[in-house]
Structures are given as structure tokens and as C-alpha cells.
CSV table of C-alpha atoms in Angstrom, one decimal:
chain,number,residue,atom,x,y,z
A,1,MET,CA,-28.9,13.5,28.5
A,2,ARG,CA,-26.9,15.0,25.0
A,3,MET,CA,-25.6,17.7,26.6
A,4,THR,CA,-24.0,15.1,30.2
A,5,GLU,CA,-22.8,13.2,27.0
A,6,GLU,CA,-21.0,16.2,25.0
A,7,ASN,CA,-19.8,17.6,28.3
A,8,ILE,CA,-17.8,14.4,29.1
A,9,ALA,CA,-17.1,13.8,25.8
A,10,ALA,CA,-15.2,17.3,25.8
A,11,ASN,CA,-12.9,17.0,28.5
A,12,SER,CA,-10.8,13.2,27.7
A,13,GLU,CA,-9.6,13.5,31.4
A,14,ILE,CA,-12.5,11.7,32.5
A,15,THR,CA,-12.7,11.9,36.8
A,16,MET,CA,-14.3,10.4,39.6
A,17,ASP,CA,-17.1,13.4,39.3
A,18,ASP,CA,-18.0,13.1,36.2
A,19,VAL,CA,-18.9,9.6,37.1
A,20,LYS,CA,-21.3,10.9,40.2
A,21,ILE,CA,-22.8,13.8,37.9
A,22,LEU,CA,-24.0,10.4,35.3
A,23,ILE,CA,-25.3,8.1,38.3
A,24,LYS,CA,-26.6,11.3,39.4
A,25,LYS,CA,-28.6,11.7,36.3
A,26,LYS,CA,-29.8,7.5,36.2
A,27,ASP,CA,-31.3,8.0,39.9
A,28,GLU,CA,-33.4,11.1,38.8
A,29,ILE,CA,-34.7,8.7,35.3
A,30,GLU,CA,-34.7,5.6,37.6
A,31,GLU,CA,-37.0,8.0,40.1
A,32,GLN,CA,-39.1,8.9,36.9
A,33,ILE,CA,-39.4,5.9,35.5
A,34,LYS,CA,-40.6,4.9,39.2
A,35,ALA,CA,-42.9,8.1,39.1
A,36,TYR,CA,-44.7,6.6,36.0
A,37,TYR,CA,-44.7,3.4,36.7
A,38,ASP,CA,-46.6,4.5,39.5
A,39,VAL,CA,-49.7,6.5,37.6
A,40,LEU,CA,-50.1,3.3,35.1
A,41,GLU,CA,-50.3,1.1,38.7
A,42,ASP,CA,-52.6,4.0,40.6
A,43,GLN,CA,-54.7,3.5,36.8
A,44,GLY,CA,-55.2,-0.3,37.2
A,45,VAL,CA,-53.6,-0.6,34.0
A,46,GLY,CA,-49.4,-1.6,34.0
A,47,VAL,CA,-47.6,-1.9,30.8
A,48,GLU,CA,-49.7,-4.2,29.1
A,49,GLY,CA,-53.1,-3.6,29.9
A,50,PRO,CA,-55.7,-2.8,27.3
A,51,LEU,CA,-57.1,0.1,26.8
A,52,VAL,CA,-60.3,-1.1,25.1
A,53,ASP,CA,-63.3,-2.6,26.5
A,54,ALA,CA,-64.7,-6.0,25.3
A,55,GLU,CA,-66.5,-4.9,22.6
A,56,GLY,CA,-63.2,-2.6,21.2
A,57,PHE,CA,-64.1,0.4,22.2
A,58,PRO,CA,-61.6,3.3,24.1
A,59,ARG,CA,-61.8,2.6,27.9
A,60,ALA,CA,-63.8,5.2,29.9
A,61,ASP,CA,-63.3,4.2,33.3
A,62,VAL,CA,-59.6,5.3,33.0
A,63,ASN,CA,-57.4,8.1,31.3
A,64,LEU,CA,-56.0,7.1,28.3
A,65,TYR,CA,-53.7,10.1,27.8
A,66,GLN,CA,-52.4,9.7,30.7
A,67,ILE,CA,-51.8,6.0,30.4
A,68,ARG,CA,-50.4,6.8,27.0
A,69,THR,CA,-48.1,9.4,27.5
A,70,ALA,CA,-46.4,7.3,30.9
A,71,ARG,CA,-46.0,4.6,28.6
A,72,HIS,CA,-44.2,6.7,25.8
A,73,ASN,CA,-42.1,8.5,28.7
A,74,ILE,CA,-41.3,5.4,30.4
A,75,SER,CA,-40.2,3.7,26.6
A,76,CYS,CA,-38.5,6.9,26.1
A,77,LEU,CA,-36.3,6.3,29.9
A,78,GLN,CA,-35.7,3.0,30.1
A,79,ASN,CA,-33.9,3.8,26.9
A,80,ASP,CA,-32.0,6.9,27.9
A,81,HIS,CA,-31.5,4.4,31.2
A,82,LYS,CA,-30.0,2.1,28.8
A,83,SER,CA,-27.7,4.3,27.0
A,84,ILE,CA,-26.6,6.6,30.6
A,85,MET,CA,-25.8,2.9,32.1
A,86,THR,CA,-23.1,2.0,28.9
A,87,GLU,CA,-22.0,5.5,29.8
A,88,ILE,CA,-21.0,5.2,33.5
A,89,GLU,CA,-19.2,1.9,32.4
A,90,GLU,CA,-17.1,3.3,29.8
A,91,ALA,CA,-16.6,6.3,32.0
A,92,LEU,CA,-15.4,4.1,35.3
A,93,HIS,CA,-13.5,1.6,33.0
A,94,LYS,CA,-11.9,4.4,31.9
A,95,LEU,CA,-11.0,6.2,35.1
A,96,HIS,CA,-9.5,2.6,36.4
A,97,ALA,CA,-7.7,1.9,33.5
A,98,ARG,CA,-5.9,5.2,34.1
A,99,GLU,CA,-5.7,4.8,38.3
A,100,LYS,CA,-4.1,1.6,36.6
A,101,ALA,CA,-1.3,3.2,34.5
A,102,LYS,CA,-0.7,5.5,36.9
A,103,ARG,CA,-0.3,2.9,39.8
A,104,GLU,CA,2.3,1.3,37.3
A,105,HIS,CA,3.9,4.9,36.1
A,106,HIS,CA,4.4,5.3,39.8
A,107,ASP,CA,6.0,1.4,41.0
A,108,ALA,CA,8.3,1.7,37.8
A,109,GLU,CA,10.0,4.9,39.0
A,110,MET,CA,9.8,3.9,42.8
A,111,GLN,CA,11.5,0.8,41.4
A,112,GLN,CA,14.1,3.3,39.1
A,113,GLY,CA,14.8,5.0,41.9
A,114,ALA,CA,15.4,2.4,43.6
A,115,MET,CA,18.1,1.0,41.2
A,116,GLU,CA,20.2,3.9,41.0
A,117,LYS,CA,19.6,4.5,44.8
A,118,GLN,CA,21.3,1.3,45.4
A,119,VAL,CA,24.1,1.5,41.7
A,120,SER,CA,24.7,4.9,44.3
A,121,LEU,CA,25.6,3.9,46.9
A,122,PRO,CA,29.7,3.0,48.2
A,123,SER,CA,30.1,-0.8,48.8
A,124,PRO,CA,30.5,-1.0,52.5
A,125,PHE,CA,33.4,-2.6,53.7
A,126,ALA,CA,32.7,-3.1,57.5
A,127,ARG,CA,29.5,-4.8,60.0
A,128,VAL,CA,28.5,-3.8,63.6
A,129,ASP,CA,28.1,-7.1,64.5
A,130,ALA,CA,28.2,-5.9,68.6
A,131,VAL,CA,27.1,-3.1,70.7
A,132,THR,CA,27.2,-2.3,73.9
A,133,HIS,CA,24.5,-0.4,76.2
A,134,GLY,CA,25.9,2.3,77.5
A,135,SER,CA,28.7,2.6,75.2
A,136,PRO,CA,29.9,6.2,72.8
A,137,ALA,CA,28.8,3.1,70.4
A,138,SER,CA,25.6,2.8,71.6
A,139,GLY,CA,25.1,7.1,72.7
A,140,ALA,CA,26.0,7.5,68.7
A,141,GLY,CA,22.9,5.3,67.6
A,142,LEU,CA,25.0,2.7,66.0
A,143,ARG,CA,22.7,-0.6,65.9
A,144,VAL,CA,23.9,-4.2,64.7
A,145,GLY,CA,23.8,-5.1,62.0
A,146,ASP,CA,25.0,-1.2,60.2
A,147,GLU,CA,27.1,-1.2,57.3
A,148,LEU,CA,30.0,1.2,57.1
A,149,ILE,CA,29.9,3.1,54.2
A,150,GLU,CA,32.6,5.7,56.3
A,151,PHE,CA,34.7,5.6,59.5
A,152,GLY,CA,36.2,9.3,59.8
A,153,SER,CA,38.4,9.7,56.8
A,154,VAL,CA,38.2,5.3,56.5
A,155,ASN,CA,36.1,5.2,52.9
A,156,THR,CA,35.3,2.1,50.9
A,157,GLU,CA,38.5,3.2,48.7
A,158,ASN,CA,40.9,3.1,51.0
A,159,PHE,CA,40.2,1.1,53.8
A,160,GLN,CA,42.2,-1.9,53.8
A,161,ASN,CA,42.0,-3.7,56.8
A,162,LEU,CA,40.2,-3.0,61.2
A,163,GLN,CA,44.1,-1.4,61.7
A,164,ASN,CA,43.1,1.6,59.4
A,165,ILE,CA,39.9,2.2,62.3
A,166,ALA,CA,41.8,1.2,65.4
A,167,ALA,CA,44.3,3.9,63.9
A,168,VAL,CA,41.4,6.4,63.5
A,169,VAL,CA,39.6,6.2,66.6
A,170,GLN,CA,43.2,6.4,68.7
A,171,HIS,CA,43.9,9.8,66.6
A,172,SER,CA,40.1,11.0,67.9
A,173,GLU,CA,39.7,10.6,70.9
A,174,GLY,CA,37.4,12.5,72.5
A,175,LYS,CA,37.0,14.1,69.0
A,176,PRO,CA,33.5,13.5,67.3
A,177,LEU,CA,33.6,11.3,64.1
A,178,ARG,CA,31.5,11.4,61.4
A,179,VAL,CA,30.1,7.8,60.5
A,180,THR,CA,28.0,6.4,57.4
A,181,VAL,CA,26.0,3.1,57.3
A,182,LEU,CA,24.0,1.7,55.5
A,183,ARG,CA,21.1,0.6,57.1
A,184,GLU,CA,17.9,-1.0,55.4
A,185,GLY,CA,18.8,-0.3,53.1
A,186,GLN,CA,19.5,3.6,53.4
A,187,LYS,CA,22.5,6.0,54.2
A,188,THR,CA,22.5,7.1,58.0
A,189,GLN,CA,24.9,9.9,59.4
A,190,MET,CA,25.6,9.6,62.9
A,191,SER,CA,28.5,11.2,65.0
A,192,LEU,CA,30.4,8.9,66.8
A,193,THR,CA,33.1,10.6,69.6
A,194,PRO,CA,35.6,7.3,70.8
A,195,GLN,CA,35.9,8.3,74.1
A,196,GLN,CA,36.9,6.6,78.0
A,197,TRP,CA,34.0,4.9,79.3
A,198,SER,CA,33.0,1.8,82.2
A,199,GLY,CA,33.7,-0.4,79.1
A,200,ARG,CA,36.6,-1.6,77.4
A,201,GLY,CA,38.3,0.5,74.2
A,202,LEU,CA,36.6,4.1,73.3
A,203,LEU,CA,33.8,3.0,71.3
A,204,GLY,CA,32.1,-0.4,73.1
A,205,CYS,CA,31.4,-2.3,69.3
A,206,ASN,CA,32.8,-4.5,67.3
A,207,ILE,CA,33.5,-4.1,63.5
A,208,VAL,CA,34.5,-6.8,61.1
A,209,PRO,CA,35.4,-6.1,58.1
A,210,ILE,CA,33.1,-7.4,54.8
A,211,HIS,CA,34.9,-10.1,52.3
A,212,ARG,CA,34.0,-8.3,49.0
């Protein structure tokens, strides 16, 4: 068992394989203990049974050497078992502590990344509150609730009112416009071509300004 302890002690990074090695060793010890208990049961004396007769002489009806050896080995193996159970408990504790630290670090990085992303994304200037099925806007993938951060040449920095968007649409009929929206906190880009269709206007959607 000392070899197991030394091998694991030499590697401060406890792994699940290390724990499996310890558990296998524990199982082997338990099998050995059971085998020695079977020996004692076969002899009919158990761990505490007397090895002398009523007159104080060594019993002749049992194998004294075999019994003493089995009892001694059981005692040693029980100590080994107690020790390895402690090792397993400590190894699992270290393993769980490290996994917890990894999860906390990962969560912190994710949260930091989300905060940085939120900070880096420009503020939307308008919101889509209606999209007609079969329209150019619907075909481009625009959805109700999308928040515009870029519509052709119009962006957060230069947007003043909806006339800016209307002007871009009028001058871009039949030409694809790059449209960037915020959708559920994610930036999504699409290509929207203003054009005549079966409904009103060139887009088939309704856009309202976002007042900050």
C-alpha cells in the first residue's frame, strides 16, 4: 500500500484514475480479509475463539498455525483498510474541490465575457414590432423584438429619427442592405433587400424608435 500512497503523493494533481486505483486496492484488501475469515470459520474458532482446551493445553482439533496466521493477517489488513479508506476520502475531497474551483473559474470567465460583450455591444436605436409573413423583412430573417444597431448606413451613432431609415430604404430598392440586430442579447447580421411585394411598402415590417 505504501507504493500506492507514494505514487499518488508524488502527483499533486489527483485524478479519478488515482481514486479508482485506491478503490481497487480497497476491494483487494476486503477480499483478503474475507478469505482469512473463511479460514477461521472453517476451523470453527472465529477471531476470538479460544485456542486452548479446558485444561489449558493447545487445542489438537484445530490448525493453530493457520488460525494464528489468519488472525494476524486480518488485524494487519484491517489497519490497511482503515488507512486506504482515509486516502480515498482525502483523494475524493481534493478531486471535488478542484472540480468546484474549475467550475467557479469557468463561471467567472463566462460572466466576465458576458459583461465585456454587453459593454462592447452598441446600444440599439430602433425595434421591430411587426413583421408580415412573406415580406422582404420576413424573408431576410427579421423578427419581432429584434433591436436594430445597424441598418445600411444608419447606426447608433448617426440615427436621429425614422426618416433616416426611410431614406435608406427608398434609395436602396432592389439592393441588399446589411442589417445588424440584437436578438436575445446576441448580435445577428442579415441581408435585407427593399423591394416591391404583395403588401405595402418595400420591407413589410414596422420599426419604432427606442428612446434612451
